[in-house]
Each structure stands twice: as C-alpha cells, then as structure tokens.
Coordinates of C-alpha atoms in Angstrom, one line a residue:
X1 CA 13.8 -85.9 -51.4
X2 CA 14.4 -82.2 -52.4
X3 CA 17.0 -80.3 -49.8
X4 CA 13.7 -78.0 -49.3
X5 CA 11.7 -80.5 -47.8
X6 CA 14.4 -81.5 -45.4
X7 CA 14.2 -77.9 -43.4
X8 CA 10.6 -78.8 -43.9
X9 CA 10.5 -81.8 -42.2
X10 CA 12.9 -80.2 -39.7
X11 CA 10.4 -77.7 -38.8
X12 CA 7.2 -79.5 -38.4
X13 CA 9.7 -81.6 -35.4
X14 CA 10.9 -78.3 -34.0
X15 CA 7.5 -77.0 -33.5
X16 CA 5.9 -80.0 -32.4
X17 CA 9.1 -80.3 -29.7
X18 CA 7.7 -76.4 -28.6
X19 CA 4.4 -77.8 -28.8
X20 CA 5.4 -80.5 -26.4
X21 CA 7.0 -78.6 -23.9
X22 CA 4.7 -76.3 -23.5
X23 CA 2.1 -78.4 -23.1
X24 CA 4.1 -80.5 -20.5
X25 CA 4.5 -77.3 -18.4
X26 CA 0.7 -77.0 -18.9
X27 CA -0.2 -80.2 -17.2
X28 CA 2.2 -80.3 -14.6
X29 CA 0.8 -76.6 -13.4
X30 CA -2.6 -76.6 -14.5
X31 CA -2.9 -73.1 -13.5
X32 CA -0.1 -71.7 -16.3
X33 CA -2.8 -70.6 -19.3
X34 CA 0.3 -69.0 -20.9
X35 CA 1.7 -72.8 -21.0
X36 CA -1.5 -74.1 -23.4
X37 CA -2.3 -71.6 -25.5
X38 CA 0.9 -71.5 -27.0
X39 CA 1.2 -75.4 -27.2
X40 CA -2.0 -74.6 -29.2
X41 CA 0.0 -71.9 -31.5
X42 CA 2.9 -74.1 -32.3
X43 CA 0.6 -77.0 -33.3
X44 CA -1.6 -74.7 -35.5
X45 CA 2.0 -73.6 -36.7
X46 CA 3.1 -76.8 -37.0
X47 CA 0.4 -77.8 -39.9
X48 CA 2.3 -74.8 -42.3
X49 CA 5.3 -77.3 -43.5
X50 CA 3.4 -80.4 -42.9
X51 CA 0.9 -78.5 -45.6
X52 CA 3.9 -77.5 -47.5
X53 CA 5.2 -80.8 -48.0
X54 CA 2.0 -82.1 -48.9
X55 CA 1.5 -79.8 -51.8
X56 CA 4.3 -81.3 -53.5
X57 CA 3.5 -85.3 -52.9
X58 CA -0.2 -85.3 -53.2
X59 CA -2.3 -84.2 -55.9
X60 CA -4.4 -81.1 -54.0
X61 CA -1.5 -78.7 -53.8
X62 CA -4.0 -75.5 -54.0
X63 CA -5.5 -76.6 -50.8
X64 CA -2.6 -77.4 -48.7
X65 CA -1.2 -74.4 -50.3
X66 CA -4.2 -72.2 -48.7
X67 CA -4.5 -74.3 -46.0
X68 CA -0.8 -73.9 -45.0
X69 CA -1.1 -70.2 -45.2
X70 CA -4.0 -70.1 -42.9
X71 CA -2.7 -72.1 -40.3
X72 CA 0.4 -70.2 -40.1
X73 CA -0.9 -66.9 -40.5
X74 CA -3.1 -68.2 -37.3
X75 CA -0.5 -69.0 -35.6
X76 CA 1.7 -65.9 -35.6
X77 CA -1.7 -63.8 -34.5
X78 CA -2.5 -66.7 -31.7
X79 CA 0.8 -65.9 -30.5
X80 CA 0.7 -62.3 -30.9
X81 CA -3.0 -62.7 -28.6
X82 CA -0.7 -65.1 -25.8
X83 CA 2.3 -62.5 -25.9
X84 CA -0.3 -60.0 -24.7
X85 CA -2.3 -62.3 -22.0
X86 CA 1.2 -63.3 -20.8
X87 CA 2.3 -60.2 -20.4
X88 CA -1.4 -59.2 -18.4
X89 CA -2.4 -57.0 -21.2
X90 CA -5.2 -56.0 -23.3
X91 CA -5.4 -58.9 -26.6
X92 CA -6.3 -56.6 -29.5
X93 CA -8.1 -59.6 -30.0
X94 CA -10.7 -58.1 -32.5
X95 CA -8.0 -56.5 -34.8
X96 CA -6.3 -60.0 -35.1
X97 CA -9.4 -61.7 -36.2
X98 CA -9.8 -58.6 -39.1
X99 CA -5.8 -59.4 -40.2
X100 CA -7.1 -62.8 -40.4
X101 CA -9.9 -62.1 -42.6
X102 CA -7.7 -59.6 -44.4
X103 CA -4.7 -61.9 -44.7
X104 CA -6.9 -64.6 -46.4
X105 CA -8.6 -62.0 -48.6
X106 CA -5.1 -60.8 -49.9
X107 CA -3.9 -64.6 -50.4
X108 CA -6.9 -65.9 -52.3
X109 CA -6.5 -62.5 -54.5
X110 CA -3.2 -63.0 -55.4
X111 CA -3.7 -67.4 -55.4
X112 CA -3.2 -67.4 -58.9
X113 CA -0.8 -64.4 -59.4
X114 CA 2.0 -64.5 -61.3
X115 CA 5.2 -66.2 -58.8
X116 CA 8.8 -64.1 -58.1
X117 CA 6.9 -61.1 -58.9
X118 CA 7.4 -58.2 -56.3
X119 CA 4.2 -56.6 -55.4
X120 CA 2.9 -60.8 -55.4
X121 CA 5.6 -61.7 -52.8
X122 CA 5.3 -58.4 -50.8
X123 CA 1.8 -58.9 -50.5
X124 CA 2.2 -63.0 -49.8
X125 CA 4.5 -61.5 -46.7
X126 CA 2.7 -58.5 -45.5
X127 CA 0.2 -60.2 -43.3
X128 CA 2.9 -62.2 -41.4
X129 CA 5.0 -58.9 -41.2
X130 CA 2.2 -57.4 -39.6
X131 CA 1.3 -60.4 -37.6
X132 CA 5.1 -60.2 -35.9
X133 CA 4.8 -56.5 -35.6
X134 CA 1.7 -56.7 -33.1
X135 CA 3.3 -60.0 -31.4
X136 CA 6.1 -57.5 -30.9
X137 CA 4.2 -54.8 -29.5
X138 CA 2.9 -57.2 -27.1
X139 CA 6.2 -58.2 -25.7
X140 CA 7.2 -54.5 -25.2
X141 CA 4.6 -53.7 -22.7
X142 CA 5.8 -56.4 -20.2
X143 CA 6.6 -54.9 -17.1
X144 CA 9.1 -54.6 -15.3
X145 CA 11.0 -54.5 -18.5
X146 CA 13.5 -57.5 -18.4
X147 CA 16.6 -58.5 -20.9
X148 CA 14.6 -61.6 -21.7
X149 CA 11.3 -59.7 -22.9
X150 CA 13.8 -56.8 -24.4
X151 CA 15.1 -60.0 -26.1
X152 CA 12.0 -61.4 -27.1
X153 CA 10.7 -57.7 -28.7
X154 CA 13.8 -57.4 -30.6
X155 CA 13.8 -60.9 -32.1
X156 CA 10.0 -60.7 -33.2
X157 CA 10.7 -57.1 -34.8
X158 CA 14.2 -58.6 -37.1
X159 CA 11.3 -61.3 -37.9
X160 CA 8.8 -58.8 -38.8
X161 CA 11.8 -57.3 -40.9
X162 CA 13.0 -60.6 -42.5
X163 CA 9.6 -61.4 -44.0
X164 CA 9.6 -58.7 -47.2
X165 CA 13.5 -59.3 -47.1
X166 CA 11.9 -62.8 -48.1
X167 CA 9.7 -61.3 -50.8
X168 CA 13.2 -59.6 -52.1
X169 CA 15.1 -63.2 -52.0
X170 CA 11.9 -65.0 -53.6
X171 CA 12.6 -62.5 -56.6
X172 CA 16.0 -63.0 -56.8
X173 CA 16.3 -67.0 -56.1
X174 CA 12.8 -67.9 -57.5
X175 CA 10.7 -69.6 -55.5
X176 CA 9.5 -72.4 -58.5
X177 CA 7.0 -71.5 -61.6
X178 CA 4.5 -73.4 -59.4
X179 CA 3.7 -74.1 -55.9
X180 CA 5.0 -77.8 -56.6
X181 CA 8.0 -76.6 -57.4
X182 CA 8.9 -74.7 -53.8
X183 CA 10.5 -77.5 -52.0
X184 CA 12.7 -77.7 -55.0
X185 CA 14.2 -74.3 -55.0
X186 CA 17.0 -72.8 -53.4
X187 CA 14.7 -70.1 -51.5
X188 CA 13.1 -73.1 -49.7
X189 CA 16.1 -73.8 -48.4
X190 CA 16.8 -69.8 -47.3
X191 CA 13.3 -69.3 -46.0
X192 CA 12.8 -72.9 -44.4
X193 CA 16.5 -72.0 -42.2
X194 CA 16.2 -68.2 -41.8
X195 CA 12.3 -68.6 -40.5
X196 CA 12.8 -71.9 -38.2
X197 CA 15.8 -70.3 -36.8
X198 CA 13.8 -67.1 -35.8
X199 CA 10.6 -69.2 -34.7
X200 CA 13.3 -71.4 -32.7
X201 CA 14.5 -68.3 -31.3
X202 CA 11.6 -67.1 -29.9
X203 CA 10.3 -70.2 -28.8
X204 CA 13.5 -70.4 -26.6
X205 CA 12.9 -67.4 -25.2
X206 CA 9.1 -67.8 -24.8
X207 CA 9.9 -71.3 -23.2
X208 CA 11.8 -69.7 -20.6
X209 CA 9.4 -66.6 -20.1
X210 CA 6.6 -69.0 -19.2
X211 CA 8.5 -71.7 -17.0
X212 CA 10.0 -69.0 -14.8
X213 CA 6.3 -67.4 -14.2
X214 CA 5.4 -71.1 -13.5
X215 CA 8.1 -71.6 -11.3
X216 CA 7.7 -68.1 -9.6
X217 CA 3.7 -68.8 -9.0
X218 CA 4.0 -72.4 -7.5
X219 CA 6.7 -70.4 -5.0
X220 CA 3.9 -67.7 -4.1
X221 CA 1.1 -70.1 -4.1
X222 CA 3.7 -72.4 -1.4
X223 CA 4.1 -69.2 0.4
X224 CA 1.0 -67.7 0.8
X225 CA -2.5 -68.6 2.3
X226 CA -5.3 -69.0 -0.7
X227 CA -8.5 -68.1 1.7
X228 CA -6.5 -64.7 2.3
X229 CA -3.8 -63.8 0.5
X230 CA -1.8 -63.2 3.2
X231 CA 1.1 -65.4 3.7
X232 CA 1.0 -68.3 5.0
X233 CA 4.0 -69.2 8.3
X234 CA 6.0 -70.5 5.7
X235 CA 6.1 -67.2 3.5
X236 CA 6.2 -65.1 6.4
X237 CA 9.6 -67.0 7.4
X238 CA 11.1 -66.4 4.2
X239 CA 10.2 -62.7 4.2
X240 CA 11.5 -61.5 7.9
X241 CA 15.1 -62.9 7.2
X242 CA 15.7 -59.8 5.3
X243 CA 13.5 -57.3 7.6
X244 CA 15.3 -58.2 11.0
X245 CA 18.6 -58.4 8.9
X246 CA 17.8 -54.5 8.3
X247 CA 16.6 -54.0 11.8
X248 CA 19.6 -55.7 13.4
X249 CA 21.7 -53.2 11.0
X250 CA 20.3 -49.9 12.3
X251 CA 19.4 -50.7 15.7
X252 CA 15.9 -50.7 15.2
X253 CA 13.2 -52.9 17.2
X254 CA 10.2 -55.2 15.4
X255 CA 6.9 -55.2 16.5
X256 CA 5.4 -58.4 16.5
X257 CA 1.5 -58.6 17.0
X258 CA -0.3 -61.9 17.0
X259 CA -4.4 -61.6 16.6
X260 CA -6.9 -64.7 16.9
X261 CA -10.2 -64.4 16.4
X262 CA -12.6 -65.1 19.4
X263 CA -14.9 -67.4 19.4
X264 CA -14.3 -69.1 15.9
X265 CA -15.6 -72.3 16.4
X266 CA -18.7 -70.8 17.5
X267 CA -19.5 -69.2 14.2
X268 CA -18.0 -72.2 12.3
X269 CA -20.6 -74.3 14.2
X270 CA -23.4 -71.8 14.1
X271 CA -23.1 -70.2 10.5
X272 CA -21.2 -73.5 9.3
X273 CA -17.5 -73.6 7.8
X274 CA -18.2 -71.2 4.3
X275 CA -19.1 -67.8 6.5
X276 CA -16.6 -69.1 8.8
X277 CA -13.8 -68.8 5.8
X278 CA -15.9 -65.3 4.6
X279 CA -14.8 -64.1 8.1
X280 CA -11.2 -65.0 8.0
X281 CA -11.0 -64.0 4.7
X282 CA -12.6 -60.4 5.9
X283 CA -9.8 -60.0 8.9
X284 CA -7.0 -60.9 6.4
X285 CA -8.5 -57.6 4.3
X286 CA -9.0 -55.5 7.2
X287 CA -4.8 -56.3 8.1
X288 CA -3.7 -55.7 4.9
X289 CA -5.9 -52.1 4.8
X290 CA -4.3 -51.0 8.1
X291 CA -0.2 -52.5 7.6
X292 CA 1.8 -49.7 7.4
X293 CA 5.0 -49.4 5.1
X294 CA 7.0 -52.0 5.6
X295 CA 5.4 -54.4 7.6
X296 CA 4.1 -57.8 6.5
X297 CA 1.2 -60.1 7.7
X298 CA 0.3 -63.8 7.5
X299 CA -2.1 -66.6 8.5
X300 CA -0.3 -68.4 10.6
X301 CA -2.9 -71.0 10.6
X302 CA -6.9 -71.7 11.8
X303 CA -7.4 -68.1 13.1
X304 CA -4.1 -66.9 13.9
X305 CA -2.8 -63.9 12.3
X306 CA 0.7 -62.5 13.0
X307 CA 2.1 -59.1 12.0
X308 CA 5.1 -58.2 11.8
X309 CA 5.8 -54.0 12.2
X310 CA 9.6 -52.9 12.0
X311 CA 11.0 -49.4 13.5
X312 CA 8.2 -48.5 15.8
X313 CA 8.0 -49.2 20.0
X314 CA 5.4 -51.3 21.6
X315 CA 3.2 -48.7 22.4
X316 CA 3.1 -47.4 18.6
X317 CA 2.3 -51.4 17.8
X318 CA -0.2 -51.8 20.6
X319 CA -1.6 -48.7 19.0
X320 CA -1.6 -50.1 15.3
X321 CA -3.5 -53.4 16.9
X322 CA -6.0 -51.6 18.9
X323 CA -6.7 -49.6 15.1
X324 CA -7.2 -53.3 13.6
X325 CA -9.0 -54.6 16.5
X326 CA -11.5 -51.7 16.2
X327 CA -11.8 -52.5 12.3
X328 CA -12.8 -55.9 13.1
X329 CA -15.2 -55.2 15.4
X330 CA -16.8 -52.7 13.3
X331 CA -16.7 -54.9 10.4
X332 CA -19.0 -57.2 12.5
X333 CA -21.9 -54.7 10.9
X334 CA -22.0 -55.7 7.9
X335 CA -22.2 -59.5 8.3
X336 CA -21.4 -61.6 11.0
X337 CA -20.6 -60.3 13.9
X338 CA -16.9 -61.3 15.2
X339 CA -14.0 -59.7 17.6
X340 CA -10.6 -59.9 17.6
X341 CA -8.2 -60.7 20.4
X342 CA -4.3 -59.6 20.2
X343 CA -1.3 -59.8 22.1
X344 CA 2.4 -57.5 21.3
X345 CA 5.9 -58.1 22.0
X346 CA 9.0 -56.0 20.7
X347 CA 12.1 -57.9 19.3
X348 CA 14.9 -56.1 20.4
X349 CA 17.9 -55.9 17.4
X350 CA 19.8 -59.4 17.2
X351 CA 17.1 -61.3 19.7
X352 CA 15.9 -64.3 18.5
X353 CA 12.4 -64.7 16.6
X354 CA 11.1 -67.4 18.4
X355 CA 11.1 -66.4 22.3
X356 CA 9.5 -62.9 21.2
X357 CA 6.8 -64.8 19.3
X358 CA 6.1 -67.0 22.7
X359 CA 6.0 -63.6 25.0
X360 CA 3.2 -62.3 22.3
X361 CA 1.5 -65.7 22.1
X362 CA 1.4 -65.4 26.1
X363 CA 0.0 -61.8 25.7
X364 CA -2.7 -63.1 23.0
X365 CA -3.7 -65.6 25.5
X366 CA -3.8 -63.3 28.6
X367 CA -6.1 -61.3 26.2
X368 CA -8.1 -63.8 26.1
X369 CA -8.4 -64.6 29.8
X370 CA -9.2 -61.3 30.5
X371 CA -12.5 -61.3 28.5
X372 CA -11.3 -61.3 24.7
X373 CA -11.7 -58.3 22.3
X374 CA -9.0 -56.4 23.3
X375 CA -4.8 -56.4 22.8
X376 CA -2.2 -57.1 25.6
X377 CA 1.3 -55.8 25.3
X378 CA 3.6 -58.8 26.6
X379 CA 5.8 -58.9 29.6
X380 CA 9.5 -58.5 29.0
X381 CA 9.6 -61.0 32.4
X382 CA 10.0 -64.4 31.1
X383 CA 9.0 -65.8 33.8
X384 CA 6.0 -64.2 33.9
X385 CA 5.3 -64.5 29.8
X386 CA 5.6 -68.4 31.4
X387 CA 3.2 -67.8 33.4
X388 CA 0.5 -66.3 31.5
X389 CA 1.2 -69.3 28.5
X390 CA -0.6 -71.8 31.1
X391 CA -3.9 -69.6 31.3
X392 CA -6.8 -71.5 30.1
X393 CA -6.7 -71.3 26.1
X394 CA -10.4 -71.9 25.5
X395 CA -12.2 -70.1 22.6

C-alpha cells in the first residue's frame, strides 16, 4: 500500500474518533444540538478519504472522485452552518447551499482538466478556501470573545490559507497524471498530513467548545427551576455565597423576602395543575420585572419564592415587596385571579443565613394569619419570630 493511502486511512479513523465523540456528548445530553450536527459533519467528512482510497482500488474512480469532493466540500460548509448555530448566530445558510452548487459546478467543469496545472488546482481549492473563510467568520462573532474561539478563528483562517498553498505544492510535487495515481504521489502525503492535522486541530478545539457549553448547561439546568427560570434553592445557594461575602465586606445588610402564593391548591384543584404552573410561572415573571440591581430570586419550591435584595433596610425591602405584591394582584386581570402573601427580614453583616430565613418564614406565615395578600416585616425578637412560626399554616 502506497505511503498516500496510509494518511488516508489515518484520516477516515481520526474523523470517525470526532464523529464519535461528538456524538457520545450528544446522547448523554440530548439537549446539546451543537454535539450532533457536528458528529453529522465529521461523518460526511469522513466519506472524502474513504472515497479517495476507493478511487484507486476499484474500477469507478470518476465517481468516488466526485463523490469525495462533494462530501467534503459538505462537510466544511455543515461545519461552517454549526460554527454559527453554536455560536447563537445567524447560518448564512442559503449562501452555503449556492457555494455548494457553485463548488460542484466548478469541479465537474474542470473534471477532466488538465492535472498540476495552476488555474485547475486553484480552482479545485477555491471552494474549500471559501468554505473555511465563512466557518471562520462564524467563530469570530462568538461572544464573549474567549482564547479558545480566538483559537478556533485563527486556525480555520491558516486552513483557509493552506488550501491554494496546496494548489502551489500540487504544481510543484505533482499530484499523479491521473486521479489513480494520487495516493501514489508525494503531495498525498503533504496534503493528507498538513489537512488532517488542521482538521485535527479544530476538532480539538471544537470538542472542547461544545463539552464545556454541555457541561455549563447541565450546571444551569441543576441550578435553576424549568417552570420559571428562576433559580431553583440549590442555585440560589450557590449564588449568595458571593453576595453576603460582599455585604459582610462593606457593612451592608440583605434583604431577604419570602412570597407564597395564597390559596394555591385551590386553583390547582379548581383550574387543574397546567393554569396552576401558568400562575407560578406568571409570579416568577412579575419578580424578575421588579428585582432591582443586584438582587437575585428563586423558587424555592411548590409556591415559595425567595428574594434576596443587598444594601437596602427593611423598610426599602418591605417597600420593593408591597411593589411585587401589587403586581401580582394586578396580574390577577388578565387570567386567573391569584394574591400574594410575603414576609421580610434583614440579615445583618456576618449573621447567619439560616435564622434570618426562619424570622421571614415566621413573617410570611403571620401574613398569612392575618388575612393573606399582604407583606409582614419580621420581628428581630426571636422569641417572638418563634412564636408566630406555630400560627396555623393553612392555605
């Protein structure tokens, strides 16, 4: 076997390895798109140096020849379309498909062209020069810019570059009097290393790209409620670390508000469990229209809501409640008709999380004793927040 077919055969395993792992990442998070179309584009890929191969060991090497050609020139635009979606961009999806046509049109043109010719190899190149270029493009409008997607632009450009630098090395290596003759040549060797070493490049880099969003979105989808948005007791956790950190450093108090909303089983019972979740989901858009700066909100669970307001007094965050209560209330006219009950506590720098989230759970409650829809700022008395925590917790 020729030394051509060798990088040949170590291509078609390098892109079915990409293949492979991309698709792995695609069914354990069924949610990562990125993760299967680009399995999709390295097995399209994959079929150029299978097709190569089979041009010189079977007798249709015009059709593997074209077909080769094809399936790579539809895989370097597939990938230029997943660069984009991956990055949450417009696919310039229409101008790929017309440098698909075009890049056919040119190939069957020139099919029977004259080989290690200049203006034949340039325009054998051109399409997958412009292919990379767009791909390119693509991976510049990520945002935030990182090094890994400043990486990934620079190493599709040098590819965009290295494809007429191919046209010049067909010339001056020859790549075989016929297409049976590639694998043979010294240029398969160059253009088999120099392009699986690029295309191995950016597959690294892709790789990563794409497990790290996976990895990143399971986090946010453990963190945060689905029905809402918010997040969920777990996420809100993990964000106040740093926000009483901050607050304990300047002295500052937190606001901590909890809401439920009155009643809930009664509309869960009378409108049934899917209006119940439109209401939920309607007070978790109502707290995240009125949060100030800074703060952050969660689901705690059922039809609790907490909120968490830093660098304002009580009165300031019984205020900012009584606003959100209001909303609620109102909202009740454009559907079903619900109220909100609240109840605040201040935690003072370096206190504790926990006993200020008790004094405004016994404030919520004593809310609710004292006829719902309305918001109760909590005692600073413990023994009186103890008190209140044994009032009847009904509806």
């Amino acid at each position: 076997m020729e030394v051509g077919a060798f990088g040949l055969a170590a291509n078609v395993g390098v892109a079915l390895l990409f293949a492979l792992s991309f698709a792995a990442i695609a069914i354990t998070d069924p949610g990562e798109r990125a993760a299967r179309r680009f399995a999709v584009a390295y097995l399209i890929g994959m079929m150029t140096p299978i097709c190569e191969l089979l041009v010189s060991y079977t007798g249709y090497p015009a059709f593997f020849s074209i077909l080769g050609y094809a399936s790579f020139l539809a895989a370097t635009l597939l990938s230029a379309h997943c660069i984009a979606r991956f990055n949450h961009r417009h696919s310039p999806h229409r101008l790929l498909a017309l440098m698909f046509v075009g890049g056919m049109v040119v190939r069957l043109a020139i099919h029977d062209g004259p080989r290690n010719w200049l203006p034949y190899e340039l325009a054998y190149q051109a399409p997958f020069a412009l292919a990379m270029l767009v791909s390119a493009w693509g991976a510049s409008q990520a945002r935030p810019r990182r090094l890994l997607t400043t990486v990934l632009t620079v190493d599709l450009t040098v590819m965009a570059i290295h494809f007429p630098l191919k046209a010049l090395a067909a010339v001056w290596l020859g790549s075989g009097e016929t297409e049976r003759d590639y694998v043979a040549s010294n240029y398969a060797v160059l253009s088999q290393a120099s392009t699986g070493l690029l295309l191995t490049s950016v597959g690294l880099i892709l790789l990563l790209l794409v497990h790290e969003a996976s990895v990143l979105r399971s986090r946010s989808e453990a963190n945060s409620d689905p029905l809402t948005g918010l997040d969920n007791r777990r996420g809100l956790f993990a964000r106040l670390a740093p926000i009483l950190a901050d607050a304990d450093r300047d002295g500052m108090p937190v606001q901590v508000v909890l809401f439920d909303l009155d009643a809930f089983k009664a509309i869960n019972d009378r409108f049934g469990h899917a209006e119940g979740d439109r209401v939920i989901a309607g007070f978790g858009a109502i707290l995240r229209a009125h949060l100030p700066q800074g703060a952050v909100a969660a689901r705690m669970g059922g039809e609790e809501f907490a909120v968490m307001v830093p660098g304002i007094t009580l009165d300031s965050g019984w205020r900012l409640a009584e606003r959100i209560r209001h909303a609620a209330e109102r909202a009740g006219g454009s559907g079903i008709a619900f109220t909100v009950s609240g109840g605040v506590a201040t935690r003072a720098p370096g206190m504790a999380i926990e006993p200020v989230l008790a004094r405004a759970d016994a404030a919520l409650y004593g809310a609710k004793a004292q006829g719902r829809n309305r918001v109760v700022r909590a005692s600073t008395e413990p023994e009186r927040a103890a008190a209140i925590m044994t009032l009847d917790r009904t509806g």
